[in-house]
mmCIF file of C-alpha atoms in Angstrom:
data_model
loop_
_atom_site.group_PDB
_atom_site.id
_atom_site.type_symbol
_atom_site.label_atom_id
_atom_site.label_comp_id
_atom_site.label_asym_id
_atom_site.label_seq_id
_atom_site.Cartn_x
_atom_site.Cartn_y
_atom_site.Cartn_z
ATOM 1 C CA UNK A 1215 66.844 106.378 128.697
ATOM 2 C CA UNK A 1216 69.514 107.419 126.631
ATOM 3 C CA UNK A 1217 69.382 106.212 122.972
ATOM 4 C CA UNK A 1218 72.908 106.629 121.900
ATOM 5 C CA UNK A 1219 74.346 104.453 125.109
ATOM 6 C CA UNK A 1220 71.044 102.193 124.541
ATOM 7 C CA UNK A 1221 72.128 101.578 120.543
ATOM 8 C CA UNK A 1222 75.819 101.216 121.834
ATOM 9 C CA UNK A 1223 74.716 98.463 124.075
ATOM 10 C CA UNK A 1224 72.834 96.579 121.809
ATOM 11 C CA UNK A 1225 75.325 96.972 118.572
ATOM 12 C CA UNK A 1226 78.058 95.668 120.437
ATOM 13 C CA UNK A 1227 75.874 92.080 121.735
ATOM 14 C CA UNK A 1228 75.005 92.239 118.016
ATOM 15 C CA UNK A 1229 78.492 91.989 116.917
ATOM 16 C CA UNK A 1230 79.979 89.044 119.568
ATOM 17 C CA UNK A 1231 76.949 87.330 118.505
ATOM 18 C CA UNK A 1232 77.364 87.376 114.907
ATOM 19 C CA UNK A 1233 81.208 86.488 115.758
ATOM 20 C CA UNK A 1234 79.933 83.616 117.577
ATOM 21 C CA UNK A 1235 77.479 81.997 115.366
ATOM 22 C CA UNK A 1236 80.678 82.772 113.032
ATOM 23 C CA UNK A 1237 83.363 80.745 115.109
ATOM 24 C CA UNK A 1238 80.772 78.276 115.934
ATOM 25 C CA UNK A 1239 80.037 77.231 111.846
ATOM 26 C CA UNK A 1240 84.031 77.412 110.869
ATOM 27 C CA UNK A 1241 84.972 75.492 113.744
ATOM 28 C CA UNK A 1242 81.831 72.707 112.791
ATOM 29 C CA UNK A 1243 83.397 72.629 109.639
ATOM 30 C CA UNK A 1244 87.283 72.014 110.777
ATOM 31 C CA UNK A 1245 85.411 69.059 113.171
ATOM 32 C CA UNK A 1246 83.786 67.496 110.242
ATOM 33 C CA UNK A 1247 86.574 67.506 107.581
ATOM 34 C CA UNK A 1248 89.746 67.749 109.448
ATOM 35 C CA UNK A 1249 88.958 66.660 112.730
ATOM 36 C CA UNK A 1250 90.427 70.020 114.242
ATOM 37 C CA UNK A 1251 89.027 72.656 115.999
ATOM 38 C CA UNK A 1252 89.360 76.351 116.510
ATOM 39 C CA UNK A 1253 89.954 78.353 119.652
ATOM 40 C CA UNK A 1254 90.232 74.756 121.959
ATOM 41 C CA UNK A 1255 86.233 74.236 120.699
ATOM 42 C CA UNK A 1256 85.041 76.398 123.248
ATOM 43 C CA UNK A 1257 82.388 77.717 120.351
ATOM 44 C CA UNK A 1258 80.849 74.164 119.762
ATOM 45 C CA UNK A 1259 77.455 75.766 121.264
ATOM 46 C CA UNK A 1260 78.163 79.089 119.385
ATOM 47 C CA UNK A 1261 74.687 78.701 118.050
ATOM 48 C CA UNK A 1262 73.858 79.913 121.045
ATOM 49 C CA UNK A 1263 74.144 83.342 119.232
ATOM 50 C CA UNK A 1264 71.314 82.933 117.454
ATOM 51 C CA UNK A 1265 69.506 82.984 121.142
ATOM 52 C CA UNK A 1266 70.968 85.829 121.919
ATOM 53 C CA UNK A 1267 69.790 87.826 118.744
ATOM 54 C CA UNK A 1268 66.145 86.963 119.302
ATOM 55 C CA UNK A 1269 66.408 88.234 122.770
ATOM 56 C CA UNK A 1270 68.263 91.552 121.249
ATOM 57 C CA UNK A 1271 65.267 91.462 118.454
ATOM 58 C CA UNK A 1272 62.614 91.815 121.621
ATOM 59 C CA UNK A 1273 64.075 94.524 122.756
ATOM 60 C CA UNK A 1274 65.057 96.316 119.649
ATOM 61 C CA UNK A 1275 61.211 96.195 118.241
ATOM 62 C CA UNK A 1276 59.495 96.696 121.302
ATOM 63 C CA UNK A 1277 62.304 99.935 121.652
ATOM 64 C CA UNK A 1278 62.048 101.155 118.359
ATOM 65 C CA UNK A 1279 57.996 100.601 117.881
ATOM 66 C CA UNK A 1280 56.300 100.804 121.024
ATOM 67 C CA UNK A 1281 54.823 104.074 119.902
ATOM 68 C CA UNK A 1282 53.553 102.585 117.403
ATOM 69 C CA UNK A 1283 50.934 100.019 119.302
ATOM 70 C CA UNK A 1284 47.480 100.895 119.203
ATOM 71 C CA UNK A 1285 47.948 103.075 116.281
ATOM 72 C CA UNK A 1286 46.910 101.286 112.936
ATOM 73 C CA UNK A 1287 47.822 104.448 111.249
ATOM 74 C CA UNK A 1288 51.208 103.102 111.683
ATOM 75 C CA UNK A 1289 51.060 99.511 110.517
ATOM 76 C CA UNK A 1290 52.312 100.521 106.900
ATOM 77 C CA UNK A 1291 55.471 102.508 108.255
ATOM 78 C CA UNK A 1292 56.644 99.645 110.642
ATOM 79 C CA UNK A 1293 56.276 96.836 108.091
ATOM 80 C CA UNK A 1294 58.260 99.082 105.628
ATOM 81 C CA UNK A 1295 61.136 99.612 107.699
ATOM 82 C CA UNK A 1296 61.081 95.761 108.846
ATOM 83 C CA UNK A 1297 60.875 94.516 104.975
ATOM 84 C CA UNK A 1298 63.610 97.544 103.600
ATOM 85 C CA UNK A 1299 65.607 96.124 106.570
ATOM 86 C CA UNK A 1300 65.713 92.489 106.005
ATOM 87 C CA UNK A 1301 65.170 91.627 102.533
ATOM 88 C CA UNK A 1302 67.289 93.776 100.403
ATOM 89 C CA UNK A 1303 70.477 92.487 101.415
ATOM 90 C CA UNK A 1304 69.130 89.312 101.907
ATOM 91 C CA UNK A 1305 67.914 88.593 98.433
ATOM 92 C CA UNK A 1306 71.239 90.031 96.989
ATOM 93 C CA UNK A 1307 73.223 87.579 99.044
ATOM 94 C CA UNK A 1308 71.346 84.749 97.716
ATOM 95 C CA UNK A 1309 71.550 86.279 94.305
ATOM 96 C CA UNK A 1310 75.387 86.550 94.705
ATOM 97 C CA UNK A 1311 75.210 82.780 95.752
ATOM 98 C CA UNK A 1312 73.211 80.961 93.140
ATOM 99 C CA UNK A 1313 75.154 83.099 90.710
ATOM 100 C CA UNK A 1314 78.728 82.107 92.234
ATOM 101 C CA UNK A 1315 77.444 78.422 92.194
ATOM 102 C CA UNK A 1316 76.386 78.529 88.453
ATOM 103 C CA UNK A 1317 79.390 79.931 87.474
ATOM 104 C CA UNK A 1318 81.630 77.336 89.367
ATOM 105 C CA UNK A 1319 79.705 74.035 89.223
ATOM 106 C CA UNK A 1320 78.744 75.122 85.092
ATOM 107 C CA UNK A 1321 81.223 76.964 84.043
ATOM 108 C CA UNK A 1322 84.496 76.394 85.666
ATOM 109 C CA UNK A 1323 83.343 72.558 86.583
ATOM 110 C CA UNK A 1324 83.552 72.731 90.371
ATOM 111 C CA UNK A 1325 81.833 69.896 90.973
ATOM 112 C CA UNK A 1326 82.144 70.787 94.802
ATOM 113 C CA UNK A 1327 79.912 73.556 94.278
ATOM 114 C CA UNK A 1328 76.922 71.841 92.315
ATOM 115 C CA UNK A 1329 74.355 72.418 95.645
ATOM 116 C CA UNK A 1330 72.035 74.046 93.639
ATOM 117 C CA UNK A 1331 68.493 73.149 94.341
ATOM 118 C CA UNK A 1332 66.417 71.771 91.331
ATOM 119 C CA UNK A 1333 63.423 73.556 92.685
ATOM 120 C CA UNK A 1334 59.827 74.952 90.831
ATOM 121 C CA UNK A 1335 58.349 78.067 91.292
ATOM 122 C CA UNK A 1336 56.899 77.764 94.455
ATOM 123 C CA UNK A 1337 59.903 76.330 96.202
ATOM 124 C CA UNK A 1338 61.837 79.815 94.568
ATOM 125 C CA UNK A 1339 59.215 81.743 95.975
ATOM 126 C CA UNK A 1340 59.590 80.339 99.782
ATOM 127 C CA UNK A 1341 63.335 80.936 99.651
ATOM 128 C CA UNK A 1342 63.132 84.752 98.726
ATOM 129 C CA UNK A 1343 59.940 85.501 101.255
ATOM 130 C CA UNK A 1344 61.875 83.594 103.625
ATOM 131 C CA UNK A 1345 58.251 81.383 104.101
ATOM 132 C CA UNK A 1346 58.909 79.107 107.234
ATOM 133 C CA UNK A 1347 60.823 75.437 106.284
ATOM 134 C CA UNK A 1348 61.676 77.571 102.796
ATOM 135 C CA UNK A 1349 64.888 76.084 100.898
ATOM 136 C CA UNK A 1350 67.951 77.465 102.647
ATOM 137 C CA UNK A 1351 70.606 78.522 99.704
ATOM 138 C CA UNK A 1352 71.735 79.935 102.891
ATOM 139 C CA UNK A 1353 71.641 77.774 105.738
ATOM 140 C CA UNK A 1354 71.317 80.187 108.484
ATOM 141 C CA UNK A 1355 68.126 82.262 107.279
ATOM 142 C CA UNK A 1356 65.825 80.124 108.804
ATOM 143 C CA UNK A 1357 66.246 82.307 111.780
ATOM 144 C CA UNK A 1358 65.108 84.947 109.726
ATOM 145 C CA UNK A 1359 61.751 83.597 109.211
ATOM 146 C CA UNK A 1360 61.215 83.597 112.832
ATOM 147 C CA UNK A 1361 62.084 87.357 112.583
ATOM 148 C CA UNK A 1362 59.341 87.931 110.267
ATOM 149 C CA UNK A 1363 57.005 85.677 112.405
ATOM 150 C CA UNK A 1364 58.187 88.100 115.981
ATOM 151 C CA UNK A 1365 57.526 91.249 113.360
ATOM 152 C CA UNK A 1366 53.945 90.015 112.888
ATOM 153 C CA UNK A 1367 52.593 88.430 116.203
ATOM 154 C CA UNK A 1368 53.943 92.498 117.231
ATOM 155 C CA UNK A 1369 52.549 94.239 114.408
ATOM 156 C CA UNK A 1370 48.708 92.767 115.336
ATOM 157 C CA UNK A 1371 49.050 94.949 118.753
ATOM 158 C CA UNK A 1372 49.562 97.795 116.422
ATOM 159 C CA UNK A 1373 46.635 97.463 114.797
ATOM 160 C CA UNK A 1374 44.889 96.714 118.045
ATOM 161 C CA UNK A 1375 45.435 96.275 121.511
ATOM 162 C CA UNK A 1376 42.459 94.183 121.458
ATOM 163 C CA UNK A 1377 44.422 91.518 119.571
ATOM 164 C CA UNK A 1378 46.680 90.682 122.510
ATOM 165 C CA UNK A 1379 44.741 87.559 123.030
ATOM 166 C CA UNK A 1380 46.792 86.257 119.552
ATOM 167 C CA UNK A 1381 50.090 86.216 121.158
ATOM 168 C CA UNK A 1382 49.013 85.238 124.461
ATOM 169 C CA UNK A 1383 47.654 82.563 122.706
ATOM 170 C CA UNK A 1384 50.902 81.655 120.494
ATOM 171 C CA UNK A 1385 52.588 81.711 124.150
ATOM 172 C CA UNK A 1386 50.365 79.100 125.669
ATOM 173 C CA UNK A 1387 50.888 76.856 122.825
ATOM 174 C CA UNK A 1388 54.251 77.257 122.975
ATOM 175 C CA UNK A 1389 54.422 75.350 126.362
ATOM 176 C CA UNK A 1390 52.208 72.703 125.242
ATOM 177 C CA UNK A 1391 54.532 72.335 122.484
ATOM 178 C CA UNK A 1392 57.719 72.426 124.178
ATOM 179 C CA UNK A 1393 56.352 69.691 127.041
ATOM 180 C CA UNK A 1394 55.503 67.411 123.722
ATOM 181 C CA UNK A 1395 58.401 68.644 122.044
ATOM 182 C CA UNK A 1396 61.479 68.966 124.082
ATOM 183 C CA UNK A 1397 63.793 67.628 121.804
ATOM 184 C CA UNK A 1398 62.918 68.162 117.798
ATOM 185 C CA UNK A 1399 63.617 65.475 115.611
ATOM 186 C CA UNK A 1400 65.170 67.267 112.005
ATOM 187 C CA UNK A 1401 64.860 63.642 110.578
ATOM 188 C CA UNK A 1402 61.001 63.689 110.678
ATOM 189 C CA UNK A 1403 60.763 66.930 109.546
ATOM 190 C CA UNK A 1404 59.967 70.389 111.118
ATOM 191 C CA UNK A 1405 55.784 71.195 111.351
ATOM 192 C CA UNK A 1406 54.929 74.209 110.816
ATOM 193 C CA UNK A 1407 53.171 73.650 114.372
ATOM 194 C CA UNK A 1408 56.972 73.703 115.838
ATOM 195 C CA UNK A 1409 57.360 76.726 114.244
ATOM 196 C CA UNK A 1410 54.049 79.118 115.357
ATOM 197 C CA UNK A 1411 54.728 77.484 118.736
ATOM 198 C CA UNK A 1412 58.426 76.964 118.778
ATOM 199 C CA UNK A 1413 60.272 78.072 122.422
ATOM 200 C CA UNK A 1414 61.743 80.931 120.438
ATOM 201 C CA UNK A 1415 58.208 83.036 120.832
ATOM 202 C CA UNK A 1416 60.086 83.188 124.462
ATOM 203 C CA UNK A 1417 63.556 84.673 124.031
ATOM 204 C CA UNK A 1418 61.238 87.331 122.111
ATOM 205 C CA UNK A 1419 58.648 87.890 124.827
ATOM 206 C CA UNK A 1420 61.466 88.148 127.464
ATOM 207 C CA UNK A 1421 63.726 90.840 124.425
ATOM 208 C CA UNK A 1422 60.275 92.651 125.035
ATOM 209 C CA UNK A 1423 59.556 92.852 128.812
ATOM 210 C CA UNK A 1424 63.293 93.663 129.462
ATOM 211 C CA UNK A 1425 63.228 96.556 127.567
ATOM 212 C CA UNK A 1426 59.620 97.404 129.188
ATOM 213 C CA UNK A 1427 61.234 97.380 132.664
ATOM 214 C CA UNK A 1428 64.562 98.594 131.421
ATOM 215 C CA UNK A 1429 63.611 102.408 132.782
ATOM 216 C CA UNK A 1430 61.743 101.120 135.470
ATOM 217 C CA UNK A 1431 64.289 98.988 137.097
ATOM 218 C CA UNK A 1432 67.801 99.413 136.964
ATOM 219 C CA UNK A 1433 70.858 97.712 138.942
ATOM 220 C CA UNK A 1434 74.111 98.910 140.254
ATOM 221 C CA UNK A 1435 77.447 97.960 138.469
ATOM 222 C CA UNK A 1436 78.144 95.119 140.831
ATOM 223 C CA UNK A 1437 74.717 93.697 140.430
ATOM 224 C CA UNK A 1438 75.429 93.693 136.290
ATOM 225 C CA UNK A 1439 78.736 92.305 136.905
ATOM 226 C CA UNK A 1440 77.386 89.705 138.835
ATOM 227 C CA UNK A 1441 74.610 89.110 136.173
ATOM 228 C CA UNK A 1442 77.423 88.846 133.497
ATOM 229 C CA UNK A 1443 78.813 86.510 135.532
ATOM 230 C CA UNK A 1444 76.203 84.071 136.503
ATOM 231 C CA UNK A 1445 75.146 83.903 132.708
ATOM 232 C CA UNK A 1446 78.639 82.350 132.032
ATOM 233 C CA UNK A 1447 78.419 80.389 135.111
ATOM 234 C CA UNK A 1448 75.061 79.035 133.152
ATOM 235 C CA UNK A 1449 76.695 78.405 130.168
ATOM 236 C CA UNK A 1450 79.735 77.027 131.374
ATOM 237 C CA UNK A 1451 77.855 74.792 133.377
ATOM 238 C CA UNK A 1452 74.656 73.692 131.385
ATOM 239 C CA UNK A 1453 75.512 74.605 127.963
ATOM 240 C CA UNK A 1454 77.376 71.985 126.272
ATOM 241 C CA UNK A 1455 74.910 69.385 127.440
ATOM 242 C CA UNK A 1456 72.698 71.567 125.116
ATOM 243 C CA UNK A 1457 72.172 70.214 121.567
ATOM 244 C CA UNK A 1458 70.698 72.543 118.833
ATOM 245 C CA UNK A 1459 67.621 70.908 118.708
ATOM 246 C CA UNK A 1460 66.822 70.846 122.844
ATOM 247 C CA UNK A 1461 63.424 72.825 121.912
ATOM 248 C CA UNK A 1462 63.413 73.695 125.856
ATOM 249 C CA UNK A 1463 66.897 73.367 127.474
ATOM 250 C CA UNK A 1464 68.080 75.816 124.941
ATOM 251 C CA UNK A 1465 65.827 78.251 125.922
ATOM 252 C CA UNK A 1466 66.158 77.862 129.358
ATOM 253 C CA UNK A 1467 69.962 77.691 129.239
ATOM 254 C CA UNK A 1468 71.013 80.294 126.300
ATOM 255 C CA UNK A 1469 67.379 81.887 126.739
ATOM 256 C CA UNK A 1470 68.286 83.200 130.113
ATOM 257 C CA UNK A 1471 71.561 83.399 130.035
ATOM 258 C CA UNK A 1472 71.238 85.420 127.117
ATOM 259 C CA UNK A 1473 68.187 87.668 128.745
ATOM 260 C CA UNK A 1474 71.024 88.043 131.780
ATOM 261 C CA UNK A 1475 74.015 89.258 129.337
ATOM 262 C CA UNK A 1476 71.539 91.775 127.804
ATOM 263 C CA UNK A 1477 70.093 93.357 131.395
ATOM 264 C CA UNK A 1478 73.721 93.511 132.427
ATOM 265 C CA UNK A 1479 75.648 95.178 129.511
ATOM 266 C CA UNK A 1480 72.710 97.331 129.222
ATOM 267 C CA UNK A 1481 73.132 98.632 132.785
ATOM 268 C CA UNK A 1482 76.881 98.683 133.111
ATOM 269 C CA UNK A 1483 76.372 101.018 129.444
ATOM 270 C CA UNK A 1484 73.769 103.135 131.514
ATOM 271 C CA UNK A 1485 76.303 103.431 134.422
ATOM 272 C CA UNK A 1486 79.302 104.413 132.333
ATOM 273 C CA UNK A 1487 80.983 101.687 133.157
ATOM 274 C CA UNK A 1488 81.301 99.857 129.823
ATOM 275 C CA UNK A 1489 83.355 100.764 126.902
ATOM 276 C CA UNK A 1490 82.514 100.744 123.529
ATOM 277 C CA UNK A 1491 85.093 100.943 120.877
ATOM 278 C CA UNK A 1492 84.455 101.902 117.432
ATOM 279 C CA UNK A 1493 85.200 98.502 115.940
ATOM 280 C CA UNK A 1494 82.507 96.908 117.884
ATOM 281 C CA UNK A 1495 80.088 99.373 117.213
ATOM 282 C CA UNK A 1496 81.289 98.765 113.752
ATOM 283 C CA UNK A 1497 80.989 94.743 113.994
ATOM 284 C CA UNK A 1498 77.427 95.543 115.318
ATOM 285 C CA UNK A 1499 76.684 97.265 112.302
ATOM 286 C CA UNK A 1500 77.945 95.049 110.722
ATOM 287 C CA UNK A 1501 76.534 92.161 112.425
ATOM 288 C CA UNK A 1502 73.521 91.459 110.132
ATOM 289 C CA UNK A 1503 75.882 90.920 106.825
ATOM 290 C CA UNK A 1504 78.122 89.475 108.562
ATOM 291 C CA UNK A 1505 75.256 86.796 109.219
ATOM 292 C CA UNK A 1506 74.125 86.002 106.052
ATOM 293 C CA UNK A 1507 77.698 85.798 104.343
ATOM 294 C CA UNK A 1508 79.521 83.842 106.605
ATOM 295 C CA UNK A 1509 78.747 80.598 105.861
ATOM 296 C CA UNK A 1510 78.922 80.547 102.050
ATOM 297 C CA UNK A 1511 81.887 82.338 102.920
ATOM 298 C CA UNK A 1512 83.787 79.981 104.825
ATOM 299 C CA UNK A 1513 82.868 76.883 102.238
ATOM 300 C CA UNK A 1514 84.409 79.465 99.604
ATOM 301 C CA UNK A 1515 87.322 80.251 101.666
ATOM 302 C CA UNK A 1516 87.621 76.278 102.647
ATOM 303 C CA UNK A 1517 87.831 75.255 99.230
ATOM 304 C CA UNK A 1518 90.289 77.606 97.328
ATOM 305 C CA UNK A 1519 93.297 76.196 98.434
ATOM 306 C CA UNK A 1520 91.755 72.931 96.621
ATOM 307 C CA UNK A 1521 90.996 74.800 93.476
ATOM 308 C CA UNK A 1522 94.871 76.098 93.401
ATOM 309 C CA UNK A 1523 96.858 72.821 93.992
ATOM 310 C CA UNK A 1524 97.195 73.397 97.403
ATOM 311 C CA UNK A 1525 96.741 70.804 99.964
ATOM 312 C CA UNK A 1526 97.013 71.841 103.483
ATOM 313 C CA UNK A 1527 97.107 69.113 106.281
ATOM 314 C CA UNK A 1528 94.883 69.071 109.119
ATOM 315 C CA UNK A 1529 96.657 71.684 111.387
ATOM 316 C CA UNK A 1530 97.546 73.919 108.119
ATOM 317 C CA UNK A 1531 93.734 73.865 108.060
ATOM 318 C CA UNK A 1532 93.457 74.856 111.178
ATOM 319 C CA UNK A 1533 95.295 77.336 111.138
ATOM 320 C CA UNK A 1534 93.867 79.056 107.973
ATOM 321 C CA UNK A 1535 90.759 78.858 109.787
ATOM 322 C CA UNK A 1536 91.668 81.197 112.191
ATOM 323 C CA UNK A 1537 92.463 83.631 108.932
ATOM 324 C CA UNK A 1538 88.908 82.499 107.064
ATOM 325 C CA UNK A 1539 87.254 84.334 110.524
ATOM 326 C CA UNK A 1540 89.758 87.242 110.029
ATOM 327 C CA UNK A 1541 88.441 87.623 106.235
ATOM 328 C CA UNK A 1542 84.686 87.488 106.850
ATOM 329 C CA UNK A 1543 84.897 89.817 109.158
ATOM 330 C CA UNK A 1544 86.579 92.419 107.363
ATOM 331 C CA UNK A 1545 84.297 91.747 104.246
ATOM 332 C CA UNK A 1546 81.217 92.062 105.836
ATOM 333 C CA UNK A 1547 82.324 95.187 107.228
ATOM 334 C CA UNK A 1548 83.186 96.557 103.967
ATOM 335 C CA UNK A 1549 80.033 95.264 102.188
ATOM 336 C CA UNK A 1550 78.003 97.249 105.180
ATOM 337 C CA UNK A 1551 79.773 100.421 104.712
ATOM 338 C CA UNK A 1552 79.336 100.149 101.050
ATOM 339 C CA UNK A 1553 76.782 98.460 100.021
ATOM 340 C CA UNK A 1554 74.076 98.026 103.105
ATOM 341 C CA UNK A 1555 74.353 101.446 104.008
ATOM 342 C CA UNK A 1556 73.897 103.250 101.106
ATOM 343 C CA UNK A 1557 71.074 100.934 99.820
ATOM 344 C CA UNK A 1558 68.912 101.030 102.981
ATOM 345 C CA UNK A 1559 68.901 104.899 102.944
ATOM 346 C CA UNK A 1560 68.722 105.114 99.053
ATOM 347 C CA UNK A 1561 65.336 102.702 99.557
ATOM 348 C CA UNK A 1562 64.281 104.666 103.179
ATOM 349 C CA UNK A 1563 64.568 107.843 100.958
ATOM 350 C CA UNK A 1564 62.399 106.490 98.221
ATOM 351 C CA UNK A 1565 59.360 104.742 100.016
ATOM 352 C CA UNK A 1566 59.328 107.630 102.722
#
């Protein structure tokens, strides 16, 4: 298997997905407060994204660390790279945001902005170890706490193989939870027994055997075209009768669909047959900042006009929307390139 075209691949789903979850919160926000849309609100099951990156994170840790199982030698090294890749940035985003609300909800009297969370010690300490059901200053990183939970149930089977039966276990539960579960209720409140057991553990497991049979298996060009295809036939077809909470027709929907999208793109990559410009590698890259920013982003974006004397109307709005995408993009690429980059490799150099 080739690396390069495998890491080409994958940054390039990591970018449209990022892009999507993107288009899919900006255009929420339009529907809410202007009644408008972007791009015809085709993206109104953009959080379908999100399913896509725990499929990609399957692959990319069973990939990247499947050397590693059996060999407790290695447990340090794996969780190292794991924590030096998710919580740096992380914890300086939130950082950026509780300091950008204090200074316009205290100091410049933004009342708009006040959303800070009168919260003790412990309820700090869940947000910035990304605990599961921690307060969200950022509303998307509860997705990261299922990261952390994937990172563990896989780091186990690199301490032992004998601890297989933990997973396994997790998986089992998982069905009994999603034939009791099917729909979550957000109003009653998340258990942490949704979470261990949640349908998610499944886009992971399948991340993990794709990239287990990706050297074993492969299909021809047509056959990925015709995978691409029948994934948007899925989601074209199934997919908006999909709500966020659907604990199992999301996963069978966007958990397939996105499982299909992967095998195919992976191939077609394999086969020479797909291209891959440098601004979607780029985007991929970029694709992690580009998570955690967005949202606060777009609020920050949404509101300026507000803060100058400017009122748009509702298609005005619209149409800045289309620029507020434009804008994240471009600053999350920047804050990669100089600020992500440099500090992952200053702190991979130091805790070699």
């Amino acid at each position: 298997m080739s690396q390069k075209k495998l890491i080409n691949s994958i940054q390039i789903l990591r970018g449209v997905a990022a892009v999507v979850v993107l288009v899919y919160h900006v255009s929420g926000y339009m529907r809410v407060h202007y009644s408008q849309t972007i791009f015809g609100d085709i993206f109104r099951i953009g959080f379908a994204g999100v399913d896509l990156f725990f499929v990609i994170s399957g692959f990319i840790i069973y990939f990247t660390a499947k050397a590693y199982l059996n060999k407790p030698s290695k447990f340090k090294d794996y969780w190292k790279k794991r924590i030096i890749r998710i919580f740096p940035i992380y914890w300086i985003v939130v950082l950026g945001i509780q300091l950008l609300q204090w200074i316009l909800a205290k100091q410049l009297k933004v009342a708009s902005f006040a959303t800070e969370y009168a919260g003790g010690f412990l309820q700090h300490l869940g947000t910035y170890t990304l605990f599961p059901h921690h307060v969200a200053v950022d509303p998307v990183t509860w997705t990261l706490s299922y990261e952390l939970y994937f990172y563990a149930l896989f780091s186990l089977l690199i301490l032992s193989r004998k601890l297989w039966v933990i997973p396994v276990l997790v998986l089992l539960l998982s069905i009994h939870n999603s034939i009791f579960h099917p729909v979550l209720d957000p109003s009653k409140g998340l258990s942490y027994y949704n979470y261990l057991f949640s349908n998610y553990n499944y886009e992971f497991l399948l991340g993990v055997i794709i990239c287990h049979f990706f050297d074993k298996i492969r299909f021809t060009p047509i056959a990925s075209y015709i995978m691409l295809g029948f994934a948007l036939v899925i989601i074209a077809v199934g997919g908006y009768d999909v709500g966020d909470y659907d604990n199992f027709k999301r996963i069978m929907i966007f958990g397939t669909s996105a499982s299909l999208i992967l095998i195919g793109t992976l191939n077609l990559e394999q086969a020479g047959k797909l291209k891959t410009p440098s601004f979607l590698m780029l985007l991929g890259s970029a694709s992690y900042v580009l998570y955690l920013i967005h949202f606060p982003f777009l609020l920050i974006l949404n509101r300026i006009p507000n803060m100058f004397g400017v009122t748009l109307d509702a298609l005005q709005m619209s149409i800045y929307n289309y620029v507020v995408v434009v804008i994240n993009i471009l600053v999350a690429v920047f804050l990669h390139k100089k600020l992500e980059l440099p500090l992952t490799s200053y702190l991979s150099k130091i805790f070699k």
